[in-house]
PDB file of C-alpha atoms in Angstrom:
ATOM      1  CA  MET I  26      -3.142  28.770  17.068  1.00  0.00           C
ATOM      2  CA  ASN I  27      -5.008  31.409  15.087  1.00  0.00           C
ATOM      3  CA  THR I  28      -5.041  31.239  11.296  1.00  0.00           C
ATOM      4  CA  GLN I  29      -3.576  34.781  11.231  1.00  0.00           C
ATOM      5  CA  ALA I  30      -0.045  35.056  12.549  1.00  0.00           C
ATOM      6  CA  GLN I  31       0.102  35.487  16.274  1.00  0.00           C
ATOM      7  CA  GLN I  32      -1.221  38.909  17.301  1.00  0.00           C
ATOM      8  CA  GLY I  33      -0.960  40.195  13.733  1.00  0.00           C
ATOM      9  CA  LYS I  34       2.784  39.694  13.565  1.00  0.00           C
ATOM     10  CA  PRO I  35       4.291  39.382  10.070  1.00  0.00           C
ATOM     11  CA  ILE I  36       5.496  36.159   8.504  1.00  0.00           C
ATOM     12  CA  LEU I  37       9.106  36.329   7.347  1.00  0.00           C
ATOM     13  CA  VAL I  38       9.785  34.933   3.879  1.00  0.00           C
ATOM     14  CA  THR I  39      13.414  34.512   2.986  1.00  0.00           C
ATOM     15  CA  GLY I  40      14.585  34.418  -0.617  1.00  0.00           C
ATOM     16  CA  ALA I  41      11.529  36.532  -1.445  1.00  0.00           C
ATOM     17  CA  ALA I  42      13.074  38.035  -4.611  1.00  0.00           C
ATOM     18  CA  GLY I  43      13.208  34.572  -6.080  1.00  0.00           C
ATOM     19  CA  ASP I  44      15.643  32.521  -8.082  1.00  0.00           C
ATOM     20  CA  VAL I  45      14.866  29.012  -9.442  1.00  0.00           C
ATOM     21  CA  GLY I  46      11.071  29.061  -9.664  1.00  0.00           C
ATOM     22  CA  ALA I  47      10.819  32.020  -7.289  1.00  0.00           C
ATOM     23  CA  ILE I  48       9.157  30.086  -4.469  1.00  0.00           C
ATOM     24  CA  GLY I  49       9.597  32.990  -2.054  1.00  0.00           C
ATOM     25  CA  ARG I  50       7.998  35.503  -4.446  1.00  0.00           C
ATOM     26  CA  HIS I  51       5.027  33.248  -5.090  1.00  0.00           C
ATOM     27  CA  LEU I  52       4.677  32.489  -1.393  1.00  0.00           C
ATOM     28  CA  THR I  53       4.752  36.163  -0.531  1.00  0.00           C
ATOM     29  CA  ALA I  54       1.972  36.964  -2.972  1.00  0.00           C
ATOM     30  CA  MET I  55      -0.120  34.001  -1.712  1.00  0.00           C
ATOM     31  CA  LEU I  56       0.191  34.981   1.933  1.00  0.00           C
ATOM     32  CA  LEU I  57      -0.591  38.634   1.232  1.00  0.00           C
ATOM     33  CA  ALA I  58      -3.668  37.552  -0.706  1.00  0.00           C
ATOM     34  CA  GLN I  59      -4.828  35.585   2.319  1.00  0.00           C
ATOM     35  CA  GLY I  60      -4.548  38.727   4.458  1.00  0.00           C
ATOM     36  CA  HIS I  61      -1.323  37.991   6.268  1.00  0.00           C
ATOM     37  CA  LYS I  62       1.356  40.538   6.913  1.00  0.00           C
ATOM     38  CA  VAL I  63       4.602  39.528   5.194  1.00  0.00           C
ATOM     39  CA  ARG I  64       8.134  40.642   5.758  1.00  0.00           C
ATOM     40  CA  ALA I  65      10.125  39.799   2.625  1.00  0.00           C
ATOM     41  CA  LEU I  66      13.881  39.296   2.947  1.00  0.00           C
ATOM     42  CA  VAL I  67      15.858  40.079  -0.199  1.00  0.00           C
ATOM     43  CA  ARG I  68      19.600  40.257  -0.930  1.00  0.00           C
ATOM     44  CA  ARG I  69      19.579  43.613  -2.725  1.00  0.00           C
ATOM     45  CA  GLU I  70      17.450  46.605  -3.448  1.00  0.00           C
ATOM     46  CA  ASP I  71      16.240  46.279  -7.076  1.00  0.00           C
ATOM     47  CA  GLU I  72      13.103  46.136  -9.164  1.00  0.00           C
ATOM     48  CA  ARG I  73      12.142  42.758  -7.685  1.00  0.00           C
ATOM     49  CA  ALA I  74      12.212  44.258  -4.215  1.00  0.00           C
ATOM     50  CA  GLU I  75      10.081  47.118  -5.387  1.00  0.00           C
ATOM     51  CA  ALA I  76       7.595  44.682  -6.940  1.00  0.00           C
ATOM     52  CA  LEU I  77       7.221  43.010  -3.527  1.00  0.00           C
ATOM     53  CA  ARG I  78       6.492  46.398  -1.975  1.00  0.00           C
ATOM     54  CA  GLN I  79       3.838  47.011  -4.577  1.00  0.00           C
ATOM     55  CA  LEU I  80       2.208  43.736  -3.534  1.00  0.00           C
ATOM     56  CA  GLY I  81       2.086  45.007   0.018  1.00  0.00           C
ATOM     57  CA  ALA I  82       5.089  43.330   1.643  1.00  0.00           C
ATOM     58  CA  GLU I  83       7.451  44.906   4.111  1.00  0.00           C
ATOM     59  CA  VAL I  84      10.827  44.530   2.379  1.00  0.00           C
ATOM     60  CA  VAL I  85      14.029  43.988   4.346  1.00  0.00           C
ATOM     61  CA  VAL I  86      17.432  43.859   2.637  1.00  0.00           C
ATOM     62  CA  GLY I  87      19.879  41.525   4.324  1.00  0.00           C
ATOM     63  CA  ASP I  88      22.267  38.602   4.157  1.00  0.00           C
ATOM     64  CA  LEU I  89      21.238  35.245   5.710  1.00  0.00           C
ATOM     65  CA  THR I  90      24.771  34.787   7.047  1.00  0.00           C
ATOM     66  CA  SER I  91      24.781  38.134   8.921  1.00  0.00           C
ATOM     67  CA  LEU I  92      23.638  38.036  12.574  1.00  0.00           C
ATOM     68  CA  ASP I  93      22.751  41.695  12.529  1.00  0.00           C
ATOM     69  CA  ASP I  94      20.742  41.361   9.355  1.00  0.00           C
ATOM     70  CA  MET I  95      18.877  38.344  10.737  1.00  0.00           C
ATOM     71  CA  HIS I  96      17.956  40.152  13.943  1.00  0.00           C
ATOM     72  CA  ARG I  97      16.441  42.948  11.885  1.00  0.00           C
ATOM     73  CA  ALA I  98      14.583  40.417   9.710  1.00  0.00           C
ATOM     74  CA  VAL I  99      13.291  38.044  12.421  1.00  0.00           C
ATOM     75  CA  GLU I 100      12.515  40.416  15.289  1.00  0.00           C
ATOM     76  CA  GLY I 101       8.721  40.779  15.608  1.00  0.00           C
ATOM     77  CA  CYS I 102       7.916  37.909  13.243  1.00  0.00           C
ATOM     78  CA  ALA I 103       5.762  34.991  14.382  1.00  0.00           C
ATOM     79  CA  ARG I 104       6.527  32.507  11.600  1.00  0.00           C
ATOM     80  CA  ILE I 105       9.296  31.961   9.116  1.00  0.00           C
ATOM     81  CA  TYR I 106       9.664  30.411   5.694  1.00  0.00           C
ATOM     82  CA  PHE I 107      13.331  29.474   5.212  1.00  0.00           C
ATOM     83  CA  GLY I 108      14.487  28.810   1.673  1.00  0.00           C
ATOM     84  CA  MET I 109      17.837  29.580   0.048  1.00  0.00           C
ATOM     85  CA  SER I 110      19.351  28.944  -3.322  1.00  0.00           C
ATOM     86  CA  VAL I 111      22.069  26.313  -3.793  1.00  0.00           C
ATOM     87  CA  SER I 112      25.077  27.775  -1.947  1.00  0.00           C
ATOM     88  CA  ALA I 113      28.208  26.742  -0.111  1.00  0.00           C
ATOM     89  CA  ASP I 114      26.962  28.989   2.647  1.00  0.00           C
ATOM     90  CA  TYR I 115      23.717  27.080   3.084  1.00  0.00           C
ATOM     91  CA  LEU I 116      24.532  25.486   6.447  1.00  0.00           C
ATOM     92  CA  ALA I 117      25.956  28.702   7.926  1.00  0.00           C
ATOM     93  CA  ALA I 118      22.858  30.564   6.842  1.00  0.00           C
ATOM     94  CA  THR I 119      20.566  27.854   8.384  1.00  0.00           C
ATOM     95  CA  VAL I 120      22.383  27.902  11.738  1.00  0.00           C
ATOM     96  CA  ASN I 121      22.492  31.706  11.719  1.00  0.00           C
ATOM     97  CA  LEU I 122      18.758  32.032  11.147  1.00  0.00           C
ATOM     98  CA  THR I 123      17.985  29.199  13.598  1.00  0.00           C
ATOM     99  CA  ALA I 124      19.907  30.893  16.407  1.00  0.00           C
ATOM    100  CA  VAL I 125      18.194  34.171  15.862  1.00  0.00           C
ATOM    101  CA  ALA I 126      14.761  32.564  15.532  1.00  0.00           C
ATOM    102  CA  ARG I 127      15.301  30.725  18.838  1.00  0.00           C
ATOM    103  CA  HIS I 128      16.388  33.988  20.504  1.00  0.00           C
ATOM    104  CA  HIS I 129      13.227  35.733  19.356  1.00  0.00           C
ATOM    105  CA  GLY I 130      10.914  32.845  20.146  1.00  0.00           C
ATOM    106  CA  VAL I 131       9.255  32.306  16.756  1.00  0.00           C
ATOM    107  CA  GLU I 132       6.282  29.933  16.757  1.00  0.00           C
ATOM    108  CA  ALA I 133       7.020  28.004  13.559  1.00  0.00           C
ATOM    109  CA  ILE I 134       9.595  27.572  10.790  1.00  0.00           C
ATOM    110  CA  VAL I 135       8.852  26.052   7.412  1.00  0.00           C
ATOM    111  CA  ASN I 136      12.139  24.655   6.139  1.00  0.00           C
ATOM    112  CA  MET I 137      12.727  24.003   2.447  1.00  0.00           C
ATOM    113  CA  SER I 138      14.859  20.876   2.010  1.00  0.00           C
ATOM    114  CA  GLN I 139      15.146  18.156  -0.654  1.00  0.00           C
ATOM    115  CA  MET I 140      13.646  14.725  -0.932  1.00  0.00           C
ATOM    116  CA  THR I 141      17.052  13.124  -1.370  1.00  0.00           C
ATOM    117  CA  VAL I 142      17.658  13.840   2.325  1.00  0.00           C
ATOM    118  CA  SER I 143      15.142  11.120   3.176  1.00  0.00           C
ATOM    119  CA  GLN I 144      17.608   8.559   1.877  1.00  0.00           C
ATOM    120  CA  MET I 145      20.563   9.985   3.809  1.00  0.00           C
ATOM    121  CA  SER I 146      21.864   9.380   7.328  1.00  0.00           C
ATOM    122  CA  ILE I 147      24.953   9.858   9.451  1.00  0.00           C
ATOM    123  CA  THR I 148      26.538   7.005   7.442  1.00  0.00           C
ATOM    124  CA  GLU I 149      24.792   7.415   4.062  1.00  0.00           C
ATOM    125  CA  THR I 150      25.250  10.502   1.912  1.00  0.00           C
ATOM    126  CA  THR I 151      25.596  11.527  -1.708  1.00  0.00           C
ATOM    127  CA  GLY I 152      28.421  13.158  -3.690  1.00  0.00           C
ATOM    128  CA  SER I 153      26.564  16.444  -3.771  1.00  0.00           C
ATOM    129  CA  PRO I 154      27.944  19.072  -1.388  1.00  0.00           C
ATOM    130  CA  GLN I 155      24.502  20.679  -1.290  1.00  0.00           C
ATOM    131  CA  HIS I 156      22.780  17.455  -0.280  1.00  0.00           C
ATOM    132  CA  LYS I 157      25.184  17.195   2.645  1.00  0.00           C
ATOM    133  CA  LEU I 158      24.401  20.708   3.710  1.00  0.00           C
ATOM    134  CA  HIS I 159      20.652  20.107   3.525  1.00  0.00           C
ATOM    135  CA  TRP I 160      21.046  16.976   5.659  1.00  0.00           C
ATOM    136  CA  LEU I 161      23.137  18.831   8.257  1.00  0.00           C
ATOM    137  CA  ALA I 162      20.736  21.731   8.192  1.00  0.00           C
ATOM    138  CA  GLU I 163      17.853  19.437   9.036  1.00  0.00           C
ATOM    139  CA  GLN I 164      19.892  18.053  11.970  1.00  0.00           C
ATOM    140  CA  ALA I 165      20.671  21.552  13.257  1.00  0.00           C
ATOM    141  CA  LEU I 166      17.004  22.553  13.113  1.00  0.00           C
ATOM    142  CA  ALA I 167      16.044  19.409  15.013  1.00  0.00           C
ATOM    143  CA  TRP I 168      18.638  20.093  17.703  1.00  0.00           C
ATOM    144  CA  SER I 169      17.398  23.622  18.100  1.00  0.00           C
ATOM    145  CA  GLY I 170      14.126  22.473  19.615  1.00  0.00           C
ATOM    146  CA  LEU I 171      12.236  24.982  17.434  1.00  0.00           C
ATOM    147  CA  PRO I 172       8.844  24.086  15.987  1.00  0.00           C
ATOM    148  CA  VAL I 173       9.814  23.060  12.419  1.00  0.00           C
ATOM    149  CA  VAL I 174       7.909  21.784   9.450  1.00  0.00           C
ATOM    150  CA  THR I 175      10.050  20.384   6.600  1.00  0.00           C
ATOM    151  CA  LEU I 176       9.204  20.357   2.926  1.00  0.00           C
ATOM    152  CA  ARG I 177      11.156  17.984   0.720  1.00  0.00           C
ATOM    153  CA  PRO I 178      10.321  18.461  -2.967  1.00  0.00           C
ATOM    154  CA  THR I 179      11.788  15.929  -5.371  1.00  0.00           C
ATOM    155  CA  VAL I 180      13.058  18.215  -8.185  1.00  0.00           C
ATOM    156  CA  PHE I 181      11.665  21.424  -9.684  1.00  0.00           C
ATOM    157  CA  PHE I 182      10.244  21.752 -13.182  1.00  0.00           C
ATOM    158  CA  GLU I 183      11.880  25.175 -13.211  1.00  0.00           C
ATOM    159  CA  GLY I 184      15.342  23.682 -12.698  1.00  0.00           C
ATOM    160  CA  PHE I 185      16.105  20.843 -15.101  1.00  0.00           C
ATOM    161  CA  PHE I 186      13.174  21.415 -17.425  1.00  0.00           C
ATOM    162  CA  LEU I 187      13.153  25.229 -17.769  1.00  0.00           C
ATOM    163  CA  ARG I 188      16.447  26.779 -16.801  1.00  0.00           C
ATOM    164  CA  LEU I 189      18.606  23.937 -18.081  1.00  0.00           C
ATOM    165  CA  ALA I 190      16.550  22.688 -21.045  1.00  0.00           C
ATOM    166  CA  ALA I 191      14.574  25.615 -22.450  1.00  0.00           C
ATOM    167  CA  ALA I 192      17.275  26.694 -24.952  1.00  0.00           C
ATOM    168  CA  GLY I 193      17.386  23.259 -26.615  1.00  0.00           C
ATOM    169  CA  VAL I 194      13.600  23.069 -26.856  1.00  0.00           C
ATOM    170  CA  LYS I 195      13.345  26.679 -28.181  1.00  0.00           C
ATOM    171  CA  GLU I 196      16.150  26.514 -30.709  1.00  0.00           C
ATOM    172  CA  ARG I 197      16.200  22.883 -31.874  1.00  0.00           C
ATOM    173  CA  ASP I 198      12.976  21.257 -30.607  1.00  0.00           C
ATOM    174  CA  GLN I 199      15.131  19.021 -28.454  1.00  0.00           C
ATOM    175  CA  LEU I 200      14.811  18.233 -24.749  1.00  0.00           C
ATOM    176  CA  VAL I 201      18.501  17.787 -23.996  1.00  0.00           C
ATOM    177  CA  LEU I 202      19.261  16.336 -20.554  1.00  0.00           C
ATOM    178  CA  PRO I 203      21.650  13.712 -19.121  1.00  0.00           C
ATOM    179  CA  LEU I 204      18.917  11.597 -17.532  1.00  0.00           C
ATOM    180  CA  GLY I 205      19.036   8.464 -19.716  1.00  0.00           C
ATOM    181  CA  SER I 206      15.878   6.318 -19.448  1.00  0.00           C
ATOM    182  CA  SER I 207      15.265   7.276 -15.810  1.00  0.00           C
ATOM    183  CA  LYS I 208      11.911   8.355 -14.443  1.00  0.00           C
ATOM    184  CA  THR I 209      11.440  11.537 -12.486  1.00  0.00           C
ATOM    185  CA  SER I 210       8.550  13.354 -10.773  1.00  0.00           C
ATOM    186  CA  PRO I 211       9.147  17.112 -10.820  1.00  0.00           C
ATOM    187  CA  ILE I 212       6.906  19.569  -8.988  1.00  0.00           C
ATOM    188  CA  SER I 213       6.400  23.230  -9.881  1.00  0.00           C
ATOM    189  CA  ALA I 214       7.717  25.955  -7.592  1.00  0.00           C
ATOM    190  CA  VAL I 215       4.244  27.476  -7.527  1.00  0.00           C
ATOM    191  CA  ASP I 216       2.839  24.281  -6.036  1.00  0.00           C
ATOM    192  CA  VAL I 217       5.629  24.164  -3.436  1.00  0.00           C
ATOM    193  CA  ALA I 218       4.786  27.739  -2.503  1.00  0.00           C
ATOM    194  CA  ARG I 219       1.107  26.758  -2.265  1.00  0.00           C
ATOM    195  CA  ALA I 220       1.979  23.975   0.186  1.00  0.00           C
ATOM    196  CA  ALA I 221       4.112  26.312   2.288  1.00  0.00           C
ATOM    197  CA  ALA I 222       1.300  28.881   2.378  1.00  0.00           C
ATOM    198  CA  VAL I 223      -1.160  26.337   3.714  1.00  0.00           C
ATOM    199  CA  ILE I 224       1.247  25.444   6.529  1.00  0.00           C
ATOM    200  CA  LEU I 225       2.199  29.019   7.407  1.00  0.00           C
ATOM    201  CA  ALA I 226      -1.462  30.025   7.633  1.00  0.00           C
ATOM    202  CA  ASP I 227      -1.919  27.519  10.483  1.00  0.00           C
ATOM    203  CA  PRO I 228       1.310  25.726  11.485  1.00  0.00           C
ATOM    204  CA  ALA I 229       0.198  23.974  14.639  1.00  0.00           C
ATOM    205  CA  PRO I 230      -1.153  20.747  13.016  1.00  0.00           C
ATOM    206  CA  HIS I 231       2.004  20.400  10.971  1.00  0.00           C
ATOM    207  CA  VAL I 232       4.816  21.000  13.476  1.00  0.00           C
ATOM    208  CA  GLY I 233       7.305  18.179  13.468  1.00  0.00           C
ATOM    209  CA  ARG I 234       6.027  16.798  10.172  1.00  0.00           C
ATOM    210  CA  ILE I 235       7.970  16.175   6.978  1.00  0.00           C
ATOM    211  CA  TYR I 236       6.134  16.480   3.665  1.00  0.00           C
ATOM    212  CA  ASN I 237       7.524  14.907   0.519  1.00  0.00           C
ATOM    213  CA  LEU I 238       6.340  16.859  -2.550  1.00  0.00           C
ATOM    214  CA  THR I 239       6.214  15.457  -6.054  1.00  0.00           C
ATOM    215  CA  GLY I 240       4.346  16.172  -9.263  1.00  0.00           C
ATOM    216  CA  PRO I 241       1.298  14.074 -10.266  1.00  0.00           C
ATOM    217  CA  GLU I 242       3.298  11.561 -12.296  1.00  0.00           C
ATOM    218  CA  SER I 243       6.727   9.938 -12.631  1.00  0.00           C
ATOM    219  CA  LEU I 244       7.681   9.675 -16.240  1.00  0.00           C
ATOM    220  CA  ASP I 245      10.774   8.957 -18.326  1.00  0.00           C
ATOM    221  CA  LEU I 246      12.224  11.600 -20.622  1.00  0.00           C
ATOM    222  CA  GLN I 247      10.669  10.196 -23.768  1.00  0.00           C
ATOM    223  CA  GLN I 248       7.298  10.648 -22.056  1.00  0.00           C
ATOM    224  CA  TYR I 249       8.170  14.189 -20.991  1.00  0.00           C
ATOM    225  CA  ALA I 250       9.132  14.961 -24.565  1.00  0.00           C
ATOM    226  CA  HIS I 251       5.638  13.801 -25.580  1.00  0.00           C
ATOM    227  CA  GLU I 252       4.149  16.171 -22.978  1.00  0.00           C
ATOM    228  CA  PHE I 253       6.258  19.047 -24.372  1.00  0.00           C
ATOM    229  CA  SER I 254       5.010  18.189 -27.898  1.00  0.00           C
ATOM    230  CA  ALA I 255       1.401  18.154 -26.863  1.00  0.00           C
ATOM    231  CA  ALA I 256       1.727  21.417 -24.942  1.00  0.00           C
ATOM    232  CA  LEU I 257       3.635  23.285 -27.634  1.00  0.00           C
ATOM    233  CA  GLY I 258       1.943  21.866 -30.713  1.00  0.00           C
ATOM    234  CA  ARG I 259       5.176  20.728 -32.323  1.00  0.00           C
ATOM    235  CA  THR I 260       7.335  17.656 -32.077  1.00  0.00           C
ATOM    236  CA  ILE I 261       9.902  17.761 -29.309  1.00  0.00           C
ATOM    237  CA  SER I 262      12.412  14.910 -29.130  1.00  0.00           C
ATOM    238  CA  TYR I 263      14.438  13.783 -26.100  1.00  0.00           C
ATOM    239  CA  VAL I 264      18.221  13.795 -26.581  1.00  0.00           C
ATOM    240  CA  ASN I 265      20.174  12.033 -23.861  1.00  0.00           C
ATOM    241  CA  VAL I 266      23.726  13.324 -23.266  1.00  0.00           C
ATOM    242  CA  PRO I 267      26.503  12.013 -21.053  1.00  0.00           C
ATOM    243  CA  VAL I 268      26.631  13.584 -17.588  1.00  0.00           C
ATOM    244  CA  ALA I 269      30.313  14.623 -17.972  1.00  0.00           C
ATOM    245  CA  ALA I 270      29.716  16.383 -21.300  1.00  0.00           C
ATOM    246  CA  TRP I 271      26.688  18.115 -19.866  1.00  0.00           C
ATOM    247  CA  THR I 272      28.482  19.395 -16.777  1.00  0.00           C
ATOM    248  CA  ASP I 273      31.485  20.443 -18.937  1.00  0.00           C
ATOM    249  CA  LYS I 274      29.132  22.615 -21.021  1.00  0.00           C
ATOM    250  CA  LEU I 275      27.661  24.162 -17.853  1.00  0.00           C
ATOM    251  CA  ARG I 276      31.158  24.817 -16.570  1.00  0.00           C
ATOM    252  CA  GLY I 277      31.904  26.695 -19.783  1.00  0.00           C
ATOM    253  CA  LEU I 278      28.864  28.827 -19.232  1.00  0.00           C
ATOM    254  CA  GLY I 279      30.224  29.929 -15.856  1.00  0.00           C
ATOM    255  CA  VAL I 280      28.132  27.773 -13.498  1.00  0.00           C
ATOM    256  CA  PRO I 281      29.843  27.865 -10.022  1.00  0.00           C
ATOM    257  CA  GLN I 282      31.572  24.703  -8.951  1.00  0.00           C
ATOM    258  CA  HIS I 283      29.333  24.101  -5.924  1.00  0.00           C
ATOM    259  CA  LEU I 284      26.244  24.183  -8.092  1.00  0.00           C
ATOM    260  CA  LEU I 285      27.881  22.250 -10.893  1.00  0.00           C
ATOM    261  CA  SER I 286      28.790  19.400  -8.463  1.00  0.00           C
ATOM    262  CA  HIS I 287      25.231  19.360  -7.174  1.00  0.00           C
ATOM    263  CA  LEU I 288      23.668  19.193 -10.629  1.00  0.00           C
ATOM    264  CA  GLY I 289      26.065  16.454 -11.736  1.00  0.00           C
ATOM    265  CA  VAL I 290      25.149  14.310  -8.767  1.00  0.00           C
ATOM    266  CA  MET I 291      21.455  14.934  -9.265  1.00  0.00           C
ATOM    267  CA  ALA I 292      21.876  13.638 -12.830  1.00  0.00           C
ATOM    268  CA  GLU I 293      23.734  10.528 -11.624  1.00  0.00           C
ATOM    269  CA  LEU I 294      21.116   9.862  -8.964  1.00  0.00           C
ATOM    270  CA  HIS I 295      18.393  10.083 -11.641  1.00  0.00           C
ATOM    271  CA  LEU I 296      20.228   7.403 -13.571  1.00  0.00           C
ATOM    272  CA  GLU I 297      20.160   5.246 -10.416  1.00  0.00           C
ATOM    273  CA  GLY I 298      16.407   5.633 -10.161  1.00  0.00           C
ATOM    274  CA  ARG I 299      16.516   7.780  -7.033  1.00  0.00           C
ATOM    275  CA  TYR I 300      14.004  10.387  -8.397  1.00  0.00           C
ATOM    276  CA  ASP I 301      11.386   7.837  -9.498  1.00  0.00           C
ATOM    277  CA  ARG I 302       9.230   8.592  -6.464  1.00  0.00           C
ATOM    278  CA  MET I 303       5.586   9.558  -5.851  1.00  0.00           C
ATOM    279  CA  SER I 304       3.893  11.127  -2.863  1.00  0.00           C
ATOM    280  CA  GLY I 305       0.374  12.221  -2.102  1.00  0.00           C
ATOM    281  CA  ASP I 306       1.521  14.801   0.475  1.00  0.00           C
ATOM    282  CA  PHE I 307       0.765  17.820  -1.762  1.00  0.00           C
ATOM    283  CA  PHE I 308      -2.854  16.724  -2.148  1.00  0.00           C
ATOM    284  CA  GLN I 309      -3.083  15.984   1.567  1.00  0.00           C
ATOM    285  CA  LEU I 310      -1.959  19.559   2.351  1.00  0.00           C
ATOM    286  CA  THR I 311      -3.875  21.503  -0.276  1.00  0.00           C
ATOM    287  CA  GLY I 312      -6.775  19.310  -1.458  1.00  0.00           C
ATOM    288  CA  GLN I 313      -5.555  19.899  -5.027  1.00  0.00           C
ATOM    289  CA  GLU I 314      -3.584  17.919  -7.584  1.00  0.00           C
ATOM    290  CA  PRO I 315      -0.178  19.348  -8.360  1.00  0.00           C
ATOM    291  CA  MET I 316       0.534  20.751 -11.836  1.00  0.00           C
ATOM    292  CA  GLY I 317       1.586  18.265 -14.441  1.00  0.00           C
ATOM    293  CA  ALA I 318       4.236  18.608 -17.112  1.00  0.00           C
ATOM    294  CA  ARG I 319       1.864  19.520 -19.947  1.00  0.00           C
ATOM    295  CA  ASP I 320       0.294  22.365 -18.003  1.00  0.00           C
ATOM    296  CA  PHE I 321       3.697  23.528 -16.786  1.00  0.00           C
ATOM    297  CA  VAL I 322       5.030  23.680 -20.357  1.00  0.00           C
ATOM    298  CA  ARG I 323       1.921  25.528 -21.519  1.00  0.00           C
ATOM    299  CA  SER I 324       2.307  28.086 -18.770  1.00  0.00           C
ATOM    300  CA  HIS I 325       5.871  28.768 -19.958  1.00  0.00           C
ATOM    301  CA  ALA I 326       5.251  28.333 -23.720  1.00  0.00           C
ATOM    302  CA  LYS I 327       6.999  31.690 -24.603  1.00  0.00           C
ATOM    303  CA  GLU I 328      10.205  30.460 -22.997  1.00  0.00           C
ATOM    304  CA  PHE I 329      10.180  27.328 -25.074  1.00  0.00           C
ATOM    305  CA  THR I 330       9.248  29.007 -28.347  1.00  0.00           C
ATOM    306  CA  GLN I 331      11.172  31.182 -30.774  1.00  0.00           C
ATOM    307  CA  GLY I 332       9.876  34.553 -31.907  1.00  0.00           C
TER     308      GLY I 332
END
């Protein structure tokens, strides 16, 4: 299989406008920089879509749960990156895209999943509705017979550590999370995009493989607070809060119930030690070490600092 997409066909990147960590946006930029044609699927026409055009992507506006939209997005593409934000429609979107991809005979799909799925089975699940959808989505992709490569990141720096904790660090110098003394090994969305870009550039050696992606270290939250302090040049302390109180606060901020349930279960699984995991798969794929906490915080210092 050539390193460029078959016969110059574009690579479809879903979720290209980006949400948590903007994996799709980073991936689009990386593939374009490598000389690939990219078709970027976005939910709406806005400044983010225009920014993708400025990078050189072909932008398609569509809904992953619409068959018509997916035919427009997939037709003519050789390879697909499939990623979607936490959503109750996740499984429907996966099956929809899979059916259309099978119809059009795509040569490879890189599927974004979650590492928790590796500990699930037909009889073992978690209380998260999203975890269940990810597990079922992986089954559907396997049943499809399509050439699939699965990425299972542990947890994103951009989720718990940026979106959910930045305000406390910025306003009170406190890393406030409901993770007790558990250890966790987050990876940055940029690194996940880098892994996906390597695979999409030449999928053949990777088809049928599952790659577990973690950061370079598994630390407890006191240790992460130390990394924040070193990166920001001021003392950041870790404040543990009960999971119920934390999810109640998120509910008050308008977080949808599906996402709220998922985040609450993730916190509980952290307390059970389920995220204290390490993998060398990122280095195996890229030949590079993943970004650590200190460098991640430094790269987002403005979001953690007042003024």
